[in-house]
CSV table of C-alpha atoms in Angstrom, one decimal:
chain,number,residue,atom,x,y,z
A,1,MET,CA,76.3,75.7,80.6
A,2,SER,CA,79.4,77.9,81.0
A,3,ASP,CA,79.2,78.3,84.8
A,4,LYS,CA,79.8,74.5,84.8
A,5,GLU,CA,82.9,74.8,82.7
A,6,TRP,CA,86.1,73.7,84.6
A,7,PRO,CA,88.6,76.5,85.0
A,8,LEU,CA,91.2,77.0,82.3
A,9,TYR,CA,94.9,76.4,83.2
A,10,GLU,CA,98.0,77.3,81.2
A,11,VAL,CA,100.5,74.6,81.0
A,12,PHE,CA,104.3,75.1,81.1
A,13,ILE,CA,106.8,72.3,80.5
A,14,ARG,CA,110.5,71.9,81.3
A,15,SER,CA,111.6,69.6,78.5
A,16,LYS,CA,114.8,68.6,80.4
A,17,SER,CA,116.7,69.7,83.4
A,18,GLY,CA,118.7,72.8,82.8
A,19,LEU,CA,116.1,74.3,80.4
A,20,SER,CA,113.4,76.8,81.4
A,21,HIS,CA,109.7,75.9,81.5
A,22,ARG,CA,108.0,76.8,78.2
A,23,HIS,CA,104.3,77.4,77.5
A,24,ALA,CA,102.8,74.4,75.8
A,25,GLY,CA,99.1,75.2,75.7
A,26,SER,CA,96.1,75.0,78.1
A,27,ILE,CA,93.7,72.5,79.6
A,28,HIS,CA,90.5,72.7,81.7
A,29,ALA,CA,90.5,71.0,85.1
A,30,ALA,CA,88.4,71.1,88.2
A,31,ASP,CA,91.4,71.7,90.6
A,32,ASP,CA,95.2,72.1,90.7
A,33,GLN,CA,96.0,68.4,91.1
A,34,MET,CA,93.7,67.3,88.3
A,35,ALA,CA,95.2,70.1,86.1
A,36,LEU,CA,98.6,68.6,86.6
A,37,ASP,CA,97.4,65.1,85.8
A,38,ALA,CA,95.5,66.3,82.7
A,39,ALA,CA,98.5,68.4,81.5
A,40,ARG,CA,100.7,65.3,81.9
A,41,ASP,CA,98.3,63.2,79.8
A,42,THR,CA,97.8,65.8,77.2
A,43,TYR,CA,101.2,67.3,76.7
A,44,THR,CA,103.8,64.7,77.8
A,45,ARG,CA,102.7,61.4,76.2
A,46,ARG,CA,106.1,61.0,74.7
A,47,GLN,CA,108.3,62.0,77.6
A,48,GLU,CA,108.4,65.7,76.5
A,49,GLY,CA,108.9,66.9,80.0
A,50,VAL,CA,110.6,66.4,83.4
A,51,SER,CA,108.6,69.1,85.1
A,52,ILE,CA,105.2,70.7,84.6
A,53,TRP,CA,103.8,74.0,85.9
A,54,VAL,CA,100.1,74.7,85.7
A,55,VAL,CA,98.6,78.1,86.5
A,56,ARG,CA,95.1,79.3,86.4
A,57,SER,CA,94.8,81.4,83.2
A,58,SER,CA,92.8,84.0,85.1
A,59,GLU,CA,95.9,84.5,87.4
A,60,ILE,CA,98.2,85.6,84.5
A,61,VAL,CA,98.7,89.3,84.1
A,62,ALA,CA,99.8,90.1,80.6
A,63,SER,CA,101.0,93.3,78.9
A,64,ASP,CA,98.8,94.7,76.2
A,65,PRO,CA,100.3,94.3,72.6
A,66,ALA,CA,98.4,97.4,71.5
A,67,GLU,CA,100.4,99.4,74.2
A,68,SER,CA,103.7,97.7,73.5
A,69,ALA,CA,105.4,100.6,71.8
A,70,ALA,CA,104.8,102.9,74.9
A,71,PHE,CA,105.3,100.1,77.3
A,72,PHE,CA,108.8,99.1,76.0
A,73,GLU,CA,109.8,102.6,75.1
A,74,PRO,CA,112.0,103.3,78.1
A,75,ALA,CA,114.5,100.7,76.8
A,76,GLU,CA,114.7,102.3,73.3
A,77,ASP,CA,117.1,105.2,74.0
A,78,LYS,CA,119.5,103.3,76.2
A,79,ILE,CA,121.8,102.1,73.4
A,80,TYR,CA,124.8,102.4,75.9
A,81,ARG,CA,123.5,99.2,77.5
A,82,HIS,CA,124.9,97.3,74.5
A,83,PRO,CA,128.6,96.5,74.3
A,84,THR,CA,128.8,97.6,70.6
A,85,PHE,CA,128.1,101.2,71.8
A,86,TYR,CA,131.7,101.5,73.0
A,87,GLU,CA,134.5,101.8,70.5
A,88,MET,CA,137.6,100.2,72.0
A,89,PRO,CA,141.0,101.8,71.1
A,90,GLU,CA,143.3,100.0,68.7
A,91,GLY,CA,145.7,97.7,70.3
A,92,VAL,CA,143.7,96.8,73.4
A,93,GLU,CA,142.9,93.1,73.5
A,94,ASN,CA,140.7,90.7,75.3
A,95,LEU,CA,137.8,93.2,75.8
B,1,MET,CA,94.0,67.7,59.2
B,2,TYR,CA,90.4,68.1,58.4
B,3,THR,CA,90.5,71.7,57.3
B,4,GLN,CA,88.0,71.5,54.5
B,5,GLY,CA,86.9,75.0,55.2
B,6,LEU,CA,83.3,74.0,55.5
B,7,ASP,CA,80.6,76.6,55.8
B,8,GLN,CA,78.7,76.8,59.0
B,9,LYS,CA,75.2,78.1,59.4
B,10,GLY,CA,74.5,81.0,61.8
B,11,GLN,CA,77.8,82.7,61.4
B,12,PRO,CA,78.1,85.8,63.6
B,13,GLU,CA,76.9,89.0,61.8
B,14,ARG,CA,79.5,91.2,60.2
B,15,THR,CA,78.7,94.1,62.6
B,16,ARG,CA,82.1,94.5,64.2
B,17,ASP,CA,83.8,94.4,60.8
B,18,ALA,CA,82.3,97.8,60.1
B,19,LEU,CA,84.4,99.4,62.8
B,20,GLU,CA,87.7,98.3,61.2
B,21,THR,CA,89.5,101.1,59.4
B,22,PRO,CA,91.4,100.6,56.2
B,23,GLU,CA,94.6,101.6,58.1
B,24,GLN,CA,94.1,98.9,60.6
B,25,LEU,CA,93.5,96.3,57.9
B,26,GLU,CA,96.6,97.4,56.0
B,27,ALA,CA,98.8,97.3,59.0
B,28,PHE,CA,97.6,93.9,59.8
B,29,GLN,CA,98.2,92.6,56.3
B,30,ALA,CA,101.7,94.1,56.4
B,31,ARG,CA,102.5,92.1,59.5
B,32,VAL,CA,101.2,89.0,57.8
B,33,ASP,CA,103.2,89.7,54.7
B,34,ALA,CA,106.3,90.2,56.8
B,35,GLU,CA,105.8,86.7,58.1
B,36,GLU,CA,105.2,88.0,61.6
B,37,LYS,CA,103.1,85.7,63.8
B,38,ILE,CA,99.8,87.0,65.1
B,39,GLU,CA,99.3,86.3,68.7
B,40,ALA,CA,96.1,86.0,70.8
B,41,LYS,CA,96.0,89.5,72.2
B,42,ASP,CA,97.1,91.2,69.0
B,43,TRP,CA,94.6,93.2,67.0
B,44,MET,CA,93.2,91.2,64.1
B,45,PRO,CA,90.3,91.7,61.7
B,46,GLU,CA,87.1,90.0,62.9
B,47,ALA,CA,86.9,88.0,59.7
B,48,TYR,CA,90.4,86.6,60.4
B,49,ARG,CA,89.3,85.6,63.9
B,50,ARG,CA,86.1,84.1,62.6
B,51,THR,CA,87.9,82.1,59.9
B,52,LEU,CA,90.3,80.7,62.4
B,53,VAL,CA,87.7,79.9,65.0
B,54,ARG,CA,85.8,78.0,62.3
B,55,GLN,CA,88.8,76.2,61.0
B,56,ILE,CA,90.5,75.3,64.3
B,57,SER,CA,87.3,74.2,65.9
B,58,GLN,CA,86.4,72.1,62.9
B,59,HIS,CA,89.8,70.6,63.1
B,60,ALA,CA,89.4,69.9,66.8
B,61,HIS,CA,86.0,68.3,66.3
B,62,SER,CA,87.5,66.1,63.5
B,63,GLU,CA,90.1,64.8,65.9
B,64,ILE,CA,87.5,63.9,68.5
B,65,ILE,CA,85.0,62.3,66.1
B,66,GLY,CA,87.9,60.6,64.3
B,67,MET,CA,88.5,58.4,67.3
B,68,GLN,CA,85.2,56.5,66.5
B,69,PRO,CA,86.0,54.6,63.3
B,70,GLU,CA,89.2,53.3,64.9
B,71,GLY,CA,87.7,52.8,68.3
B,72,ASN,CA,85.4,50.4,66.6
B,73,TRP,CA,88.3,47.9,66.2
B,74,LEU,CA,90.0,48.2,69.5
B,75,THR,CA,88.4,45.2,71.0
B,76,ARG,CA,88.9,43.2,67.8
B,77,ALA,CA,92.5,44.1,67.0
B,78,PRO,CA,94.3,40.9,65.8
B,79,SER,CA,97.0,40.9,68.5
B,80,LEU,CA,98.0,42.6,71.7
B,81,LYS,CA,100.7,44.5,69.9
B,82,ARG,CA,98.2,46.0,67.4
B,83,LYS,CA,95.8,46.7,70.2
B,84,ALA,CA,98.3,48.6,72.2
B,85,ILE,CA,99.4,50.6,69.2
B,86,LEU,CA,95.8,51.4,68.2
B,87,LEU,CA,95.0,52.5,71.7
B,88,ALA,CA,98.0,54.9,71.8
B,89,LYS,CA,97.1,56.3,68.4
B,90,ILE,CA,93.5,57.0,69.5
B,91,GLN,CA,94.7,58.6,72.6
B,92,ASP,CA,96.9,60.9,70.5
B,93,GLU,CA,93.8,61.9,68.5
B,94,ALA,CA,92.1,62.9,71.7
B,95,GLY,CA,95.2,64.9,72.6
B,96,HIS,CA,95.2,66.6,69.2
B,97,GLY,CA,91.6,67.6,69.7
B,98,LEU,CA,92.6,69.1,73.1
B,99,TYR,CA,95.6,71.0,71.7
B,100,LEU,CA,93.3,72.5,69.0
B,101,TYR,CA,90.5,73.4,71.3
B,102,SER,CA,93.1,75.1,73.5
B,103,ALA,CA,94.3,77.1,70.4
B,104,ALA,CA,90.8,78.1,69.4
B,105,GLU,CA,90.0,79.3,73.0
B,106,THR,CA,92.8,81.9,72.6
B,107,LEU,CA,90.5,83.5,70.1
B,108,GLY,CA,87.8,84.1,72.7
B,109,VAL,CA,85.5,81.2,72.0
B,110,SER,CA,84.7,79.0,75.0
B,111,ARG,CA,85.3,75.3,75.1
B,112,ASP,CA,81.7,74.7,76.2
B,113,GLN,CA,80.4,76.7,73.2
B,114,MET,CA,82.5,74.6,70.8
B,115,VAL,CA,81.4,71.4,72.3
B,116,ALA,CA,77.8,72.5,72.3
B,117,ASP,CA,78.1,73.4,68.6
B,118,LEU,CA,79.5,70.0,67.8
B,119,LEU,CA,76.8,68.1,69.8
B,120,SER,CA,73.9,70.2,68.3
B,121,GLY,CA,75.2,69.5,64.8
B,122,LYS,CA,75.8,73.2,64.1
B,123,ALA,CA,79.5,72.7,63.8
B,124,LYS,CA,81.1,70.6,61.0
B,125,TYR,CA,83.9,68.1,61.1
B,126,SER,CA,85.8,66.4,58.3
B,127,SER,CA,83.7,64.4,55.9
B,128,ILE,CA,86.1,61.4,56.1
B,129,PHE,CA,84.9,60.2,59.5
B,130,ASN,CA,81.4,59.6,58.3
B,131,TYR,CA,82.5,56.4,56.5
B,132,PRO,CA,82.4,53.1,58.3
B,133,SER,CA,85.4,51.0,59.2
B,134,LEU,CA,84.2,47.6,58.1
B,135,THR,CA,87.2,45.3,58.4
B,136,TRP,CA,90.6,45.3,60.2
B,137,ALA,CA,92.2,46.4,56.9
B,138,ASP,CA,90.3,49.7,57.2
B,139,ILE,CA,92.5,50.5,60.2
B,140,GLY,CA,95.5,50.1,58.0
B,141,ALA,CA,93.9,52.2,55.3
B,142,ILE,CA,92.9,54.9,57.7
B,143,GLY,CA,96.4,55.3,59.1
B,144,TRP,CA,98.0,55.2,55.7
B,145,LEU,CA,95.6,57.3,53.7
B,146,VAL,CA,93.6,59.4,56.2
B,147,ASP,CA,96.6,60.3,58.3
B,148,GLY,CA,98.7,60.6,55.2
B,149,ALA,CA,96.3,63.2,53.8
B,150,ALA,CA,96.2,64.9,57.2
B,151,ILE,CA,100.0,65.2,57.2
B,152,MET,CA,100.0,66.7,53.8
B,153,ASN,CA,97.5,69.3,55.0
B,154,GLN,CA,99.0,69.9,58.4
B,155,ILE,CA,102.7,70.4,57.5
B,156,PRO,CA,102.0,73.8,55.8
B,157,LEU,CA,99.8,74.7,58.8
B,158,CYS,CA,102.8,74.7,61.0
B,159,ARG,CA,103.7,78.0,59.2
B,160,CYS,CA,100.2,79.4,59.7
B,161,SER,CA,100.2,83.1,60.5
B,162,TYR,CA,98.3,82.6,63.8
B,163,GLY,CA,100.9,81.6,66.5
B,164,PRO,CA,98.8,79.4,68.8
B,165,TYR,CA,97.5,77.3,65.8
B,166,ALA,CA,100.9,77.0,64.2
B,167,ARG,CA,102.4,75.8,67.5
B,168,ALA,CA,99.7,73.3,68.1
B,169,MET,CA,100.3,72.0,64.5
B,170,VAL,CA,104.0,71.6,65.2
B,171,ARG,CA,103.2,69.4,68.2
B,172,ILE,CA,100.6,67.4,66.2
B,173,CYS,CA,102.9,66.9,63.1
B,174,LYS,CA,105.5,65.4,65.4
B,175,GLU,CA,103.1,62.7,66.4
B,176,GLU,CA,101.3,62.1,63.1
B,177,SER,CA,104.1,60.3,61.4
B,178,PHE,CA,103.7,57.3,63.8
B,179,HIS,CA,100.0,57.2,62.9
B,180,GLN,CA,100.7,56.9,59.2
B,181,ARG,CA,103.4,54.4,59.6
B,182,GLN,CA,101.5,52.1,61.8
B,183,GLY,CA,98.7,52.1,59.2
B,184,TYR,CA,101.1,51.3,56.3
B,185,ASP,CA,102.6,48.6,58.5
B,186,ILE,CA,99.2,46.9,58.8
B,187,MET,CA,98.8,47.2,55.0
B,188,VAL,CA,102.3,45.7,54.4
B,189,GLU,CA,101.5,42.7,56.6
B,190,LEU,CA,98.1,42.1,55.0
B,191,CYS,CA,99.6,42.3,51.5
B,192,LYS,CA,102.3,39.8,52.4
B,193,GLY,CA,99.6,37.5,53.8
B,194,THR,CA,97.1,35.2,52.2
B,195,ALA,CA,95.1,36.0,49.0
B,196,GLU,CA,92.1,36.7,51.2
B,197,GLN,CA,94.1,39.2,53.4
B,198,LYS,CA,95.4,40.9,50.3
B,199,ALA,CA,91.9,41.2,49.0
B,200,MET,CA,90.9,42.8,52.3
B,201,ALA,CA,93.6,45.4,51.8
B,202,GLN,CA,92.5,46.1,48.3
B,203,ASP,CA,88.9,46.4,49.4
B,204,ALA,CA,89.9,48.9,52.1
B,205,LEU,CA,91.9,51.0,49.6
B,206,ASN,CA,88.9,50.9,47.2
B,207,ARG,CA,86.6,52.3,49.8
B,208,TRP,CA,88.9,54.9,51.4
B,209,TRP,CA,90.7,56.3,48.4
B,210,TRP,CA,88.1,58.7,47.1
B,211,PRO,CA,86.9,59.9,50.5
B,212,SER,CA,90.6,60.6,51.3
B,213,LEU,CA,90.9,62.8,48.3
B,214,MET,CA,87.9,64.7,49.4
B,215,MET,CA,89.6,65.5,52.7
B,216,PHE,CA,91.4,68.3,50.9
B,217,GLY,CA,88.2,70.1,50.4
B,218,PRO,CA,86.4,71.4,47.4
B,219,SER,CA,88.2,71.9,44.1
B,220,ASP,CA,89.9,75.3,43.7
B,221,ARG,CA,87.2,76.3,41.3
B,222,ASP,CA,84.6,76.1,44.1
B,223,SER,CA,86.5,76.9,47.2
B,224,LYS,CA,85.2,80.2,48.5
B,225,HIS,CA,87.6,80.6,51.4
B,226,SER,CA,90.8,79.8,49.7
B,227,ALA,CA,91.9,83.2,48.3
B,228,GLN,CA,91.4,85.1,51.6
B,229,SER,CA,93.0,82.4,53.7
B,230,MET,CA,96.0,82.3,51.4
B,231,ALA,CA,96.3,86.1,51.6
B,232,TRP,CA,96.2,85.9,55.4
B,233,LYS,CA,98.7,83.0,55.3
B,234,ILE,CA,96.4,80.7,57.1
B,235,LYS,CA,96.7,78.4,54.1
B,236,ARG,CA,99.9,78.1,52.1
B,237,PHE,CA,98.7,75.9,49.3
B,238,THR,CA,95.4,75.5,47.6
B,239,ASN,CA,93.2,72.4,48.0
B,240,ASP,CA,94.0,71.1,44.6
B,241,GLU,CA,97.8,71.6,45.1
B,242,LEU,CA,97.7,69.6,48.3
B,243,ARG,CA,95.5,66.9,46.8
B,244,GLN,CA,97.9,66.5,43.9
B,245,LYS,CA,100.9,66.2,46.2
B,246,PHE,CA,99.1,63.5,48.2
B,247,ILE,CA,98.3,61.5,45.0
B,248,ASP,CA,101.8,61.8,43.8
B,249,VAL,CA,103.3,60.3,46.9
B,250,THR,CA,100.6,57.8,47.6
B,251,VAL,CA,100.2,56.0,44.3
B,252,PRO,CA,103.7,54.6,44.3
B,253,GLN,CA,103.1,53.4,47.9
B,254,ALA,CA,100.0,51.5,46.7
B,255,GLU,CA,102.1,50.0,43.8
B,256,PHE,CA,104.7,48.9,46.3
B,257,LEU,CA,102.0,47.0,48.2
B,258,GLY,CA,100.8,45.4,44.9
B,259,LEU,CA,97.5,47.3,45.2
B,260,GLN,CA,95.7,49.5,42.7
B,261,VAL,CA,94.0,52.8,43.4
B,262,PRO,CA,90.4,52.6,42.2
B,263,ASP,CA,90.8,55.1,39.4
B,264,ASN,CA,91.1,54.1,35.8
B,265,GLU,CA,92.3,57.5,34.9
B,266,CYS,CA,95.2,57.4,37.3
B,267,ARG,CA,98.5,57.3,35.5
B,268,LEU,CA,101.8,59.0,35.6
B,269,ASP,CA,102.0,61.9,33.1
B,270,GLN,CA,105.6,61.8,31.9
B,271,LYS,CA,105.4,65.4,30.8
B,272,THR,CA,104.4,66.9,34.1
B,273,GLY,CA,105.7,64.3,36.4
B,274,HIS,CA,102.4,64.2,38.2
B,275,TYR,CA,99.7,61.5,38.4
B,276,THR,CA,96.5,62.3,36.7
B,277,HIS,CA,93.2,61.5,38.4
B,278,GLY,CA,89.5,61.1,37.5
B,279,GLU,CA,86.8,63.5,38.5
B,280,ILE,CA,85.9,63.4,42.2
B,281,ASP,CA,82.2,62.7,43.0
B,282,TRP,CA,81.5,66.2,44.5
B,283,GLN,CA,77.8,65.3,44.9
B,284,GLU,CA,78.8,62.6,47.3
B,285,PHE,CA,81.1,65.1,49.2
B,286,ILE,CA,78.2,67.6,49.5
B,287,GLU,CA,75.8,64.9,50.7
B,288,VAL,CA,78.2,63.8,53.4
B,289,ILE,CA,78.9,67.3,54.5
B,290,LYS,CA,75.1,67.9,54.7
B,291,GLY,CA,74.8,65.1,57.1
B,292,ASN,CA,73.7,62.3,54.7
B,293,GLY,CA,76.9,60.2,54.7
B,294,PRO,CA,76.8,56.6,55.8
B,295,CYS,CA,77.6,57.3,59.5
B,296,ASN,CA,76.8,60.9,60.2
B,297,LYS,CA,74.0,60.2,62.6
B,298,GLN,CA,75.7,57.3,64.3
B,299,ARG,CA,78.9,59.5,64.9
B,300,LEU,CA,77.0,62.3,66.5
B,301,ALA,CA,74.7,60.1,68.5
B,302,LYS,CA,77.7,58.3,70.0
B,303,ARG,CA,79.5,61.6,70.8
B,304,ARG,CA,76.3,62.9,72.5
B,305,LYS,CA,76.0,59.7,74.5
B,306,ALA,CA,79.6,59.8,75.6
B,307,HIS,CA,79.2,63.5,76.6
B,308,ASP,CA,76.0,62.7,78.6
B,309,ASP,CA,77.4,59.6,80.2
B,310,GLY,CA,80.4,61.6,81.3
B,311,GLU,CA,78.4,64.3,83.0
B,312,TRP,CA,78.5,62.7,86.5
B,313,VAL,CA,82.3,62.5,86.2
B,314,ARG,CA,82.5,66.2,85.5
B,315,ASP,CA,80.1,67.0,88.3
B,316,ALA,CA,82.0,64.8,90.7
B,317,ALA,CA,85.3,66.4,89.9
B,318,ARG,CA,83.8,69.9,90.4
B,319,ALA,CA,82.1,68.8,93.7
B,320,TYR,CA,85.4,67.4,95.0
B,321,ALA,CA,87.3,70.5,94.1
B,322,LYS,CA,84.7,72.6,95.8
B,323,LYS,CA,84.8,70.5,99.0
B,324,HIS,CA,88.6,70.7,99.2
B,325,ALA,CA,88.7,74.4,98.5
B,326,ALA,CA,86.2,75.0,101.3
B,327,LYS,CA,88.3,72.9,103.6
B,328,ARG,CA,91.4,74.9,102.8
B,329,ALA,CA,89.6,78.1,103.4
B,330,ALA,CA,88.4,76.9,106.8
């Protein structure tokens, strides 16, 4: 049965122009166009979006949560990236 | 909705549980206690995963089967307005089923497997949908009571520890309020109508009241999944707590309609501020769950037929996609 299952697509919706697309869920569809149509019918029945992206779930490359400590470690010791790292002298304004 | 936590035969063996260390389980519980959301790829105990797969897929199946009692009245809705509303509501139920299947799939179970389990009768769905919708007033009662009970159940699920389920529930809860209101609106209209119409409304309330109370699942005395689900923050309230909340908000709504809930023991306890209620017929509940409700066989037969009748559509879509993919490749 499972070789007959339509591919899985992840659905991303831009709720209004100016905002970024946001993951909404997933749907199964036979091809890209049908995936868009199904995503519209499933996730935007109340005008929740002005734009939809669909992407085959198998095409998404994700980081591994179990490795996240090591993966994000390089950013940990760079506290000088934050403005609060710098103490501004008394009397200087607008910085 | 529909999270009665029903047991399912043929649960996977507890083999993988044995590989889990106490440290892992402790760290997991600490994340849950800190109100962190668990996401699909995060480590989780097998029992947590199994509980969620069971609950979310039962919930999804309930949405799908739940289209049938209402679909029964689509062609006989009393006006075009009511028909359009009912059609939109039923389409929402299909959508809810899809959101939930999508959430369950993040736990590693395939859509085909879930559908196969529903069609074979292995998977359960909410007991409520095995009752018949005999008159138009039932459509009012279903929206008001069944969706009302669903909302009571689903609002706390928006804070469930499992991220994809919680997010699906947020989406569903936004849509559910329309469902309940259109139902109550039907009841209001019937109760303002002729004596015969009001009697229809009372009859629908009589038949749907007790099954609606059963939607919250077994009494806390007998609920085997409750304690663990509460610890994992899948559930936030016990079955009896949610049932009581539902009774407390719904009885005054019935009084407003000039209707009476079919329970002689139902009265406001001035001391506690809660409505009391009579004993629920748990034997009936068990029978419906076991497959012996008034419509169990009919519901499954109809779903199987719809699935089989739709096969050529699924095949055609796949053939079309294949043909075009081949063309593009050429």
